[in-house]
CSV table of C-alpha atoms in Angstrom, one decimal:
chain,number,residue,atom,x,y,z
A,769,UNK,CA,0.9,17.9,8.3
A,770,UNK,CA,-2.1,16.9,6.8
A,771,UNK,CA,-1.6,13.1,5.4
A,772,UNK,CA,-4.5,13.5,2.8
A,773,UNK,CA,-2.8,16.3,1.3
A,774,UNK,CA,0.2,13.5,0.5
A,775,UNK,CA,0.2,12.2,-3.1
A,776,UNK,CA,1.0,9.1,-2.8
A,777,UNK,CA,-1.9,9.4,0.5
A,778,UNK,CA,-4.3,9.2,-1.9
A,779,UNK,CA,-2.4,7.1,-4.8
A,780,UNK,CA,-2.5,3.9,-1.3
A,781,UNK,CA,-6.0,5.3,-0.5
A,782,UNK,CA,-7.1,4.5,-5.0
A,783,UNK,CA,-5.3,1.4,-4.7
A,784,UNK,CA,-6.1,0.3,-1.9
A,785,UNK,CA,-10.6,1.0,-3.1
A,786,UNK,CA,-9.0,-1.3,-6.6
A,787,UNK,CA,-8.1,-4.2,-3.2
A,788,UNK,CA,-11.0,-3.9,-1.9
A,789,UNK,CA,-13.9,-3.9,-5.2
A,790,UNK,CA,-11.4,-6.4,-6.6
A,791,UNK,CA,-11.6,-8.8,-4.2
A,792,UNK,CA,-15.2,-8.6,-3.9
A,793,UNK,CA,-15.3,-11.2,-7.3
A,794,UNK,CA,-13.1,-13.3,-5.2
A,795,UNK,CA,-14.6,-17.4,-3.8
A,796,UNK,CA,-16.9,-17.3,-1.1
A,797,UNK,CA,-14.3,-19.7,1.0
A,798,UNK,CA,-11.4,-17.0,0.2
A,799,UNK,CA,-13.7,-14.3,1.4
A,800,UNK,CA,-11.7,-14.5,5.1
A,801,UNK,CA,-8.1,-15.9,4.5
A,802,UNK,CA,-6.6,-13.9,0.5
A,803,UNK,CA,-9.6,-11.3,0.5
A,804,UNK,CA,-8.5,-10.4,3.7
A,805,UNK,CA,-5.4,-10.9,3.8
A,806,UNK,CA,-4.8,-8.5,0.6
A,807,UNK,CA,-7.0,-5.8,2.1
A,808,UNK,CA,-5.4,-5.6,5.1
A,809,UNK,CA,-1.6,-5.3,3.1
A,810,UNK,CA,-3.2,-3.1,0.7
A,811,UNK,CA,-4.6,-0.7,3.7
A,812,UNK,CA,-2.0,-0.8,5.3
A,813,UNK,CA,0.1,1.2,3.4
A,814,UNK,CA,-1.9,3.9,3.5
A,815,UNK,CA,-2.5,3.8,7.1
A,816,UNK,CA,1.0,3.8,7.8
A,817,UNK,CA,1.1,7.4,5.8
A,818,UNK,CA,-1.4,8.8,7.8
A,819,UNK,CA,-0.4,7.2,11.1
A,820,UNK,CA,3.2,8.4,10.9
A,821,UNK,CA,2.6,12.0,9.7
A,822,UNK,CA,1.5,12.5,13.6
A,823,UNK,CA,4.3,11.1,15.2
A,824,UNK,CA,6.8,13.9,16.7
A,825,UNK,CA,9.9,13.2,15.2
A,826,UNK,CA,11.7,12.6,11.9
A,827,UNK,CA,13.0,9.4,12.9
A,828,UNK,CA,9.2,8.0,13.8
A,829,UNK,CA,7.6,9.0,10.5
A,830,UNK,CA,10.7,7.6,8.9
A,831,UNK,CA,10.0,4.2,10.6
A,832,UNK,CA,6.1,4.1,9.5
A,833,UNK,CA,7.2,5.5,6.1
A,834,UNK,CA,9.3,2.1,6.4
A,835,UNK,CA,6.0,0.1,7.2
A,836,UNK,CA,4.4,1.4,4.5
A,837,UNK,CA,6.7,0.5,2.2
A,838,UNK,CA,7.3,-3.4,4.2
A,839,UNK,CA,3.3,-2.9,3.3
A,840,UNK,CA,3.4,-2.5,-0.4
A,841,UNK,CA,5.7,-5.3,-1.1
A,842,UNK,CA,3.7,-7.9,0.8
A,843,UNK,CA,0.2,-5.7,-0.8
A,844,UNK,CA,2.3,-7.4,-4.3
A,845,UNK,CA,3.2,-10.9,-3.8
A,846,UNK,CA,-1.0,-10.9,-2.6
A,847,UNK,CA,-1.5,-9.6,-5.7
A,848,UNK,CA,0.2,-12.3,-7.2
A,849,UNK,CA,-0.9,-15.3,-4.9
A,850,UNK,CA,-3.9,-13.8,-6.8
A,851,UNK,CA,-3.2,-13.8,-10.3
A,852,UNK,CA,-1.3,-17.3,-9.5
A,853,UNK,CA,-4.9,-19.1,-8.0
A,854,UNK,CA,-7.2,-17.5,-10.8
A,855,UNK,CA,-8.9,-15.0,-8.2
A,856,UNK,CA,-7.0,-12.5,-10.7
A,857,UNK,CA,-7.5,-11.7,-14.3
A,858,UNK,CA,-3.7,-10.9,-16.3
A,859,UNK,CA,-5.6,-6.6,-17.1
A,860,UNK,CA,-6.9,-6.6,-13.6
A,861,UNK,CA,-3.4,-8.4,-12.0
A,862,UNK,CA,-1.6,-5.5,-14.1
A,863,UNK,CA,-3.4,-2.5,-13.1
A,864,UNK,CA,-2.4,-3.3,-9.5
A,865,UNK,CA,0.6,-4.4,-9.3
A,866,UNK,CA,1.7,-1.4,-11.6
A,867,UNK,CA,-0.1,1.4,-9.1
A,868,UNK,CA,1.5,-0.4,-6.2
A,869,UNK,CA,5.1,-0.2,-7.4
A,870,UNK,CA,4.0,3.8,-7.9
A,871,UNK,CA,3.3,3.4,-4.8
A,872,UNK,CA,6.3,1.9,-3.5
A,873,UNK,CA,8.5,4.2,-6.1
A,874,UNK,CA,6.7,7.1,-4.2
A,875,UNK,CA,7.3,6.4,-1.0
A,876,UNK,CA,11.5,6.0,-1.7
A,877,UNK,CA,11.3,9.2,-3.2
A,878,UNK,CA,9.8,10.8,0.2
A,879,UNK,CA,11.3,8.5,2.4
A,880,UNK,CA,14.3,10.0,0.6
A,881,UNK,CA,13.8,13.3,0.7
A,882,UNK,CA,12.7,13.7,4.0
A,883,UNK,CA,16.4,12.2,5.1
A,884,UNK,CA,17.4,14.6,3.5
A,885,UNK,CA,16.1,17.4,4.8
A,886,UNK,CA,16.9,15.7,8.1
A,887,UNK,CA,20.4,15.5,7.0
A,888,UNK,CA,20.3,19.1,6.6
A,889,UNK,CA,18.3,20.2,9.9
């Protein structure tokens, strides 16, 4: 399976690019603190989706998707912190948060589909 063809991976990758761009405006002292954490959490979503597709079993694939889903929630927390510290405008925050809510819904749909398919195998 080519992970690059998955819509959820495409969306997660687009969101990672937006996070990287948004954090460029963070204060210099945050580059190795919050900005770094936010970029790591965001890139972890797409990376875990990609890595999961290369696994041998459905169980392993699902585990990586669960990890990606956890990274979505971690990213959302870092976005809230960034907004509350004044590093993200309300408009940018809303756009990024909605994007990650969508990625989360897409991951849930993929997980559900894979679990249903696995139970019929």
